[in-house]
Amino acid sequence: ISCKDCSVGIVDQQGFDPTEPTGDYDLDMKDVFSRSVLISLLRIYMVGKGEFNRLKNDPSGRNAIYDGKPYKITLPTVTFVDRSGHSKTIINPDESDWTVPDHGVLAFSFSSTRTRDEVDDALDEHAYERLRECFADRESEPGKRKEVIDVSIAQDTCITFKQATTLLGMLHDPSNPFRENQFKQTRAYFVSICYHKLVESNRVRELMDLLDPDSRVQCEKFLGKPSFQFTRNNATGFYSLDLAQPASRE
C-alpha cells in the first residue's frame, strides 16, 4: 500500500486512520490490507463523510485509475418505498453486495467532507455519561473500560478538550497502587483515542502533557510513529528537532 501526501503521513499498514482519510492512494488490490482500506473508505463515503474525487477532464465522472485505465469506484443502490408511499434510492448498506477488486493497482484521491463544529461534534450527553459512570466505578476492569471507550467514542465521533480532561481526571486512585497501575493503562488508551478526535485539535499537546510519564510512553505506543510523522501538507504540530541531523534541518 502506498498513500501519497496523505494528511496523516501513512507509511505502513498500521498508519491508516479512517478519522483522517484525506489523501492520494495507490492500492495493490491483491493485498488484504489494501482491500480493507478501500472498504473503510467506502464506509465513510456511504455515510456521506467523504468522497472519491473525480478525475480531471473526465466527463463520465470516473474517479480512479485501475491498472492504468479510468475506473469508477461506486457502490450498489437499493430502492424502497417509504411510509409516505414515495420511492427512494439509497446506497446498499449490505457490504456482502459490494464489489471490491481483488487484483491490480487502484489509484485515486479521497477527500473527507466532514466539517468540525464545536457544538455538533461534542460527545453527546448519553455517551459522556456512560463514560463517567464507567470511570467512576472503581471496580471496573481495564478491559471493560476499553470496551466502553470504543463504544462511546466511535469512528465518526469527536470530543471537546473540556470533556476529555474531565474524564481523564477521573482515572486516578493514588490510594490503591494496583488500581492506579490499571488506571495508567486506561489513561494511555483513552488519550490515544482522543488524539485524532479532539474538536480543538491544536490542544492535543496539552492533553498529552496531562499524562504521567509511564502513561505517555504507552499512549505513544498506541498511536504509533505515523501519528508523529512530519507531512508537508499537514504541518501543524509541536517539534523537537536534533539539528545535527540533516533530516531535521530539512
mmCIF file of C-alpha atoms in Angstrom:
data_model
loop_
_atom_site.group_PDB
_atom_site.id
_atom_site.type_symbol
_atom_site.label_atom_id
_atom_site.label_comp_id
_atom_site.label_asym_id
_atom_site.label_seq_id
_atom_site.Cartn_x
_atom_site.Cartn_y
_atom_site.Cartn_z
ATOM 1 C CA ILE A 1 0.000 0.000 0.000
ATOM 2 C CA SER A 2 1.211 3.468 -0.829
ATOM 3 C CA CYS A 3 -0.572 6.654 0.190
ATOM 4 C CA LYS A 4 0.951 9.736 -1.388
ATOM 5 C CA ASP A 5 0.627 13.017 0.512
ATOM 6 C CA CYS A 6 -1.883 11.588 2.990
ATOM 7 C CA SER A 7 -2.826 14.022 5.717
ATOM 8 C CA VAL A 8 -1.719 11.629 8.459
ATOM 9 C CA GLY A 9 1.527 10.598 6.813
ATOM 10 C CA ILE A 10 0.662 6.958 6.208
ATOM 11 C CA VAL A 11 3.840 4.946 5.849
ATOM 12 C CA ASP A 12 2.817 1.462 6.942
ATOM 13 C CA GLN A 13 -0.192 -0.759 7.445
ATOM 14 C CA GLN A 14 -0.751 0.418 10.994
ATOM 15 C CA GLY A 15 -0.792 4.040 9.811
ATOM 16 C CA PHE A 16 -4.186 4.220 8.091
ATOM 17 C CA ASP A 17 -6.564 6.296 10.187
ATOM 18 C CA PRO A 18 -10.202 6.367 9.000
ATOM 19 C CA THR A 19 -10.788 9.539 11.043
ATOM 20 C CA GLU A 20 -8.279 11.386 8.815
ATOM 21 C CA PRO A 21 -8.756 9.730 5.405
ATOM 22 C CA THR A 22 -7.939 12.602 3.030
ATOM 23 C CA GLY A 23 -5.115 11.724 0.654
ATOM 24 C CA ASP A 24 -3.953 10.117 -2.584
ATOM 25 C CA TYR A 25 -3.944 6.326 -2.614
ATOM 26 C CA ASP A 26 -2.195 3.621 -4.649
ATOM 27 C CA LEU A 27 -3.564 0.265 -3.524
ATOM 28 C CA ASP A 28 -2.317 -3.170 -4.537
ATOM 29 C CA MET A 29 -5.659 -4.937 -4.522
ATOM 30 C CA LYS A 30 -4.072 -8.372 -4.126
ATOM 31 C CA ASP A 31 -3.138 -7.263 -0.625
ATOM 32 C CA VAL A 32 -5.738 -7.960 2.074
ATOM 33 C CA PHE A 33 -4.919 -4.774 3.968
ATOM 34 C CA SER A 34 -5.264 -2.649 0.825
ATOM 35 C CA ARG A 35 -8.736 -4.058 0.253
ATOM 36 C CA SER A 36 -9.654 -3.321 3.874
ATOM 37 C CA VAL A 37 -8.504 0.298 3.400
ATOM 38 C CA LEU A 38 -10.768 0.647 0.367
ATOM 39 C CA ILE A 39 -13.700 -0.856 2.271
ATOM 40 C CA SER A 40 -13.103 1.588 5.140
ATOM 41 C CA LEU A 41 -13.173 4.482 2.672
ATOM 42 C CA LEU A 42 -16.349 3.106 1.082
ATOM 43 C CA ARG A 43 -17.996 3.080 4.511
ATOM 44 C CA ILE A 44 -17.044 6.733 5.001
ATOM 45 C CA TYR A 45 -18.411 7.515 1.537
ATOM 46 C CA MET A 46 -21.637 5.623 2.254
ATOM 47 C CA VAL A 47 -22.488 7.784 5.279
ATOM 48 C CA GLY A 48 -21.689 10.985 3.398
ATOM 49 C CA LYS A 49 -18.497 11.840 5.273
ATOM 50 C CA GLY A 50 -16.123 11.584 2.322
ATOM 51 C CA GLU A 51 -15.897 11.285 -1.436
ATOM 52 C CA PHE A 52 -13.699 9.844 -4.161
ATOM 53 C CA ASN A 53 -12.508 12.807 -6.223
ATOM 54 C CA ARG A 54 -13.424 12.795 -9.902
ATOM 55 C CA LEU A 55 -10.663 12.566 -12.469
ATOM 56 C CA LYS A 56 -9.874 15.811 -14.226
ATOM 57 C CA ASN A 57 -11.294 16.205 -17.731
ATOM 58 C CA ASP A 58 -13.367 13.027 -17.450
ATOM 59 C CA PRO A 59 -16.990 13.829 -18.400
ATOM 60 C CA SER A 60 -18.192 10.360 -17.363
ATOM 61 C CA GLY A 61 -17.430 11.079 -13.707
ATOM 62 C CA ARG A 62 -14.874 8.334 -13.185
ATOM 63 C CA ASN A 63 -12.822 8.746 -10.030
ATOM 64 C CA ALA A 64 -9.900 6.316 -10.156
ATOM 65 C CA ILE A 65 -7.229 4.727 -12.308
ATOM 66 C CA TYR A 66 -7.345 0.937 -12.284
ATOM 67 C CA ASP A 67 -4.390 -0.799 -13.921
ATOM 68 C CA GLY A 68 -3.689 2.316 -15.958
ATOM 69 C CA LYS A 69 -7.254 2.902 -17.169
ATOM 70 C CA PRO A 70 -10.012 5.253 -15.920
ATOM 71 C CA TYR A 71 -12.330 3.498 -13.494
ATOM 72 C CA LYS A 72 -15.298 4.421 -11.324
ATOM 73 C CA ILE A 73 -15.392 3.414 -7.666
ATOM 74 C CA THR A 74 -19.041 3.159 -6.739
ATOM 75 C CA LEU A 75 -21.485 1.276 -4.551
ATOM 76 C CA PRO A 76 -24.701 -0.536 -5.477
ATOM 77 C CA THR A 77 -28.028 1.068 -4.640
ATOM 78 C CA VAL A 78 -31.383 -0.223 -3.455
ATOM 79 C CA THR A 79 -34.823 1.289 -3.998
ATOM 80 C CA PHE A 80 -37.648 1.151 -1.480
ATOM 81 C CA VAL A 81 -40.982 2.803 -0.766
ATOM 82 C CA ASP A 82 -41.148 4.893 2.398
ATOM 83 C CA ARG A 83 -44.141 5.285 4.717
ATOM 84 C CA SER A 84 -45.437 8.170 2.642
ATOM 85 C CA GLY A 85 -45.522 5.993 -0.448
ATOM 86 C CA HIS A 86 -42.580 7.716 -2.098
ATOM 87 C CA SER A 87 -39.902 5.731 -3.884
ATOM 88 C CA LYS A 88 -36.388 6.327 -2.565
ATOM 89 C CA THR A 89 -32.992 5.100 -3.688
ATOM 90 C CA ILE A 90 -30.108 4.770 -1.247
ATOM 91 C CA ILE A 91 -26.685 3.143 -1.187
ATOM 92 C CA ASN A 92 -26.972 -0.538 -0.346
ATOM 93 C CA PRO A 93 -25.513 -0.886 3.179
ATOM 94 C CA ASP A 94 -25.049 -4.661 2.803
ATOM 95 C CA GLU A 95 -21.289 -4.979 2.374
ATOM 96 C CA SER A 96 -21.636 -8.520 1.032
ATOM 97 C CA ASP A 97 -23.087 -6.933 -2.121
ATOM 98 C CA TRP A 98 -20.177 -4.523 -2.586
ATOM 99 C CA THR A 99 -17.717 -5.295 -5.379
ATOM 100 C CA VAL A 100 -14.073 -4.687 -4.487
ATOM 101 C CA PRO A 101 -11.262 -5.584 -6.934
ATOM 102 C CA ASP A 102 -9.045 -8.436 -5.766
ATOM 103 C CA HIS A 103 -6.121 -7.807 -8.105
ATOM 104 C CA GLY A 104 -4.378 -4.974 -9.929
ATOM 105 C CA VAL A 105 -3.437 -1.481 -8.775
ATOM 106 C CA LEU A 106 -6.110 1.063 -7.903
ATOM 107 C CA ALA A 107 -5.105 4.729 -7.681
ATOM 108 C CA PHE A 108 -7.417 7.505 -6.527
ATOM 109 C CA SER A 109 -7.784 10.617 -4.412
ATOM 110 C CA PHE A 110 -10.135 10.743 -1.424
ATOM 111 C CA SER A 111 -11.391 13.792 0.461
ATOM 112 C CA SER A 112 -13.077 13.952 3.830
ATOM 113 C CA THR A 113 -16.245 16.040 3.722
ATOM 114 C CA ARG A 114 -16.586 16.183 7.485
ATOM 115 C CA THR A 115 -16.763 19.710 8.854
ATOM 116 C CA ARG A 116 -15.983 20.111 12.505
ATOM 117 C CA ASP A 117 -18.326 22.241 14.548
ATOM 118 C CA GLU A 118 -17.654 22.552 18.255
ATOM 119 C CA VAL A 119 -21.316 22.284 19.253
ATOM 120 C CA ASP A 120 -22.269 19.409 16.971
ATOM 121 C CA ASP A 121 -19.050 17.480 17.460
ATOM 122 C CA ALA A 122 -19.019 17.441 21.249
ATOM 123 C CA LEU A 123 -19.530 13.967 22.651
ATOM 124 C CA ASP A 124 -23.279 13.537 23.118
ATOM 125 C CA GLU A 125 -24.666 13.541 26.644
ATOM 126 C CA HIS A 126 -25.561 9.845 26.678
ATOM 127 C CA ALA A 127 -22.072 8.720 25.631
ATOM 128 C CA TYR A 128 -20.443 11.175 28.032
ATOM 129 C CA GLU A 129 -22.484 9.936 30.996
ATOM 130 C CA ARG A 130 -21.773 6.319 30.060
ATOM 131 C CA LEU A 131 -18.049 7.050 30.233
ATOM 132 C CA ARG A 132 -18.430 8.937 33.513
ATOM 133 C CA GLU A 133 -20.286 6.028 35.105
ATOM 134 C CA CYS A 134 -17.705 3.526 33.905
ATOM 135 C CA PHE A 135 -14.722 5.624 35.024
ATOM 136 C CA ALA A 136 -16.356 6.277 38.397
ATOM 137 C CA ASP A 137 -16.673 2.535 39.032
ATOM 138 C CA ARG A 138 -13.504 1.742 40.966
ATOM 139 C CA GLU A 139 -14.022 -2.000 40.458
ATOM 140 C CA SER A 140 -14.298 -1.814 36.673
ATOM 141 C CA GLU A 141 -11.596 -3.811 34.871
ATOM 142 C CA PRO A 142 -9.320 -2.187 32.226
ATOM 143 C CA GLY A 143 -10.871 -4.366 29.523
ATOM 144 C CA LYS A 144 -14.346 -3.157 30.426
ATOM 145 C CA ARG A 145 -13.265 0.481 30.382
ATOM 146 C CA LYS A 146 -11.620 -0.023 26.988
ATOM 147 C CA GLU A 147 -14.826 -1.530 25.629
ATOM 148 C CA VAL A 148 -16.891 1.418 26.879
ATOM 149 C CA ILE A 149 -14.388 3.882 25.373
ATOM 150 C CA ASP A 150 -14.577 2.128 21.995
ATOM 151 C CA VAL A 151 -18.376 2.084 22.016
ATOM 152 C CA SER A 152 -18.795 5.656 23.273
ATOM 153 C CA ILE A 153 -16.152 7.356 21.112
ATOM 154 C CA ALA A 154 -16.922 5.770 17.771
ATOM 155 C CA GLN A 155 -15.239 6.322 14.406
ATOM 156 C CA ASP A 156 -17.304 9.374 13.495
ATOM 157 C CA THR A 157 -17.340 10.946 16.969
ATOM 158 C CA CYS A 158 -15.419 13.904 18.343
ATOM 159 C CA ILE A 159 -14.823 15.071 21.888
ATOM 160 C CA THR A 160 -14.096 18.509 23.319
ATOM 161 C CA PHE A 161 -10.968 19.277 25.303
ATOM 162 C CA LYS A 162 -13.076 20.007 28.390
ATOM 163 C CA GLN A 163 -14.876 16.663 28.156
ATOM 164 C CA ALA A 164 -11.607 14.789 27.643
ATOM 165 C CA THR A 165 -9.817 16.428 30.574
ATOM 166 C CA THR A 166 -12.788 15.939 32.901
ATOM 167 C CA LEU A 167 -12.951 12.238 32.079
ATOM 168 C CA LEU A 168 -9.177 11.849 32.265
ATOM 169 C CA GLY A 169 -9.227 13.376 35.743
ATOM 170 C CA MET A 170 -11.475 10.545 36.936
ATOM 171 C CA LEU A 171 -8.888 7.897 36.071
ATOM 172 C CA HIS A 172 -6.788 8.156 39.226
ATOM 173 C CA ASP A 173 -6.637 6.254 42.512
ATOM 174 C CA PRO A 174 -3.293 7.001 44.230
ATOM 175 C CA SER A 175 -4.505 5.328 47.441
ATOM 176 C CA ASN A 176 -4.542 1.938 45.713
ATOM 177 C CA PRO A 177 -1.270 1.181 43.828
ATOM 178 C CA PHE A 178 -2.708 -1.831 41.998
ATOM 179 C CA ARG A 179 -5.747 0.085 40.788
ATOM 180 C CA GLU A 180 -3.638 3.132 39.922
ATOM 181 C CA ASN A 181 -1.469 0.930 37.711
ATOM 182 C CA GLN A 182 -4.602 -0.273 35.917
ATOM 183 C CA PHE A 183 -5.751 3.320 35.517
ATOM 184 C CA LYS A 184 -2.430 4.138 33.831
ATOM 185 C CA GLN A 185 -3.328 1.701 31.062
ATOM 186 C CA THR A 186 -6.763 3.253 30.667
ATOM 187 C CA ARG A 187 -5.401 6.812 30.686
ATOM 188 C CA ALA A 188 -2.958 5.924 27.918
ATOM 189 C CA TYR A 189 -5.622 4.256 25.797
ATOM 190 C CA PHE A 190 -8.207 6.989 26.388
ATOM 191 C CA VAL A 191 -5.846 9.779 25.288
ATOM 192 C CA SER A 192 -4.739 7.758 22.246
ATOM 193 C CA ILE A 193 -8.388 7.536 21.180
ATOM 194 C CA CYS A 194 -8.963 11.254 21.802
ATOM 195 C CA TYR A 195 -5.767 12.218 19.949
ATOM 196 C CA HIS A 196 -7.356 12.401 16.476
ATOM 197 C CA LYS A 197 -10.837 13.288 17.739
ATOM 198 C CA LEU A 198 -10.360 16.498 19.706
ATOM 199 C CA VAL A 199 -12.587 19.308 18.457
ATOM 200 C CA GLU A 200 -9.812 21.721 19.441
ATOM 201 C CA SER A 201 -7.123 19.819 17.538
ATOM 202 C CA ASN A 202 -4.496 22.441 18.448
ATOM 203 C CA ARG A 203 -4.748 21.338 22.103
ATOM 204 C CA VAL A 204 -3.608 17.752 21.595
ATOM 205 C CA ARG A 205 -0.215 18.585 23.135
ATOM 206 C CA GLU A 206 -1.930 19.911 26.267
ATOM 207 C CA LEU A 207 -3.888 16.688 26.613
ATOM 208 C CA MET A 208 -0.762 14.571 26.192
ATOM 209 C CA ASP A 209 1.045 16.685 28.799
ATOM 210 C CA LEU A 210 -1.562 15.709 31.406
ATOM 211 C CA LEU A 211 -0.348 12.106 31.313
ATOM 212 C CA ASP A 212 2.204 10.749 33.747
ATOM 213 C CA PRO A 213 5.470 9.574 32.102
ATOM 214 C CA ASP A 214 4.517 5.871 32.048
ATOM 215 C CA SER A 215 1.076 6.544 30.575
ATOM 216 C CA ARG A 216 2.526 8.884 27.982
ATOM 217 C CA VAL A 217 5.021 6.297 26.764
ATOM 218 C CA GLN A 218 2.223 3.749 26.466
ATOM 219 C CA CYS A 219 -0.021 6.268 24.712
ATOM 220 C CA GLU A 220 2.650 6.994 22.105
ATOM 221 C CA LYS A 221 2.994 3.257 21.503
ATOM 222 C CA PHE A 222 -0.756 3.017 20.931
ATOM 223 C CA LEU A 223 -0.616 5.905 18.466
ATOM 224 C CA GLY A 224 2.423 4.644 16.574
ATOM 225 C CA LYS A 225 5.036 6.605 14.641
ATOM 226 C CA PRO A 226 2.718 7.773 11.814
ATOM 227 C CA SER A 227 0.842 9.998 14.269
ATOM 228 C CA PHE A 228 4.013 11.981 14.917
ATOM 229 C CA GLN A 229 5.475 11.879 11.412
ATOM 230 C CA PHE A 230 6.014 15.162 9.595
ATOM 231 C CA THR A 231 3.883 15.668 6.493
ATOM 232 C CA ARG A 232 4.230 18.820 4.411
ATOM 233 C CA ASN A 233 0.538 19.165 3.635
ATOM 234 C CA ASN A 234 -0.431 18.865 7.320
ATOM 235 C CA ALA A 235 2.439 20.519 9.152
ATOM 236 C CA THR A 236 0.623 21.774 12.257
ATOM 237 C CA GLY A 237 2.211 20.364 15.402
ATOM 238 C CA PHE A 238 4.923 20.576 18.049
ATOM 239 C CA TYR A 239 8.507 19.752 17.139
ATOM 240 C CA SER A 240 11.668 18.749 18.966
ATOM 241 C CA LEU A 241 14.462 18.715 16.386
ATOM 242 C CA ASP A 242 18.026 17.451 16.571
ATOM 243 C CA LEU A 243 19.581 19.967 14.191
ATOM 244 C CA ALA A 244 22.717 17.871 13.891
ATOM 245 C CA GLN A 245 20.620 15.540 11.742
ATOM 246 C CA PRO A 246 20.164 16.530 8.057
ATOM 247 C CA ALA A 247 16.562 15.257 8.036
ATOM 248 C CA SER A 248 15.661 17.559 10.935
ATOM 249 C CA ARG A 249 17.175 20.582 9.191
ATOM 250 C CA GLU A 250 15.229 19.798 6.012
#
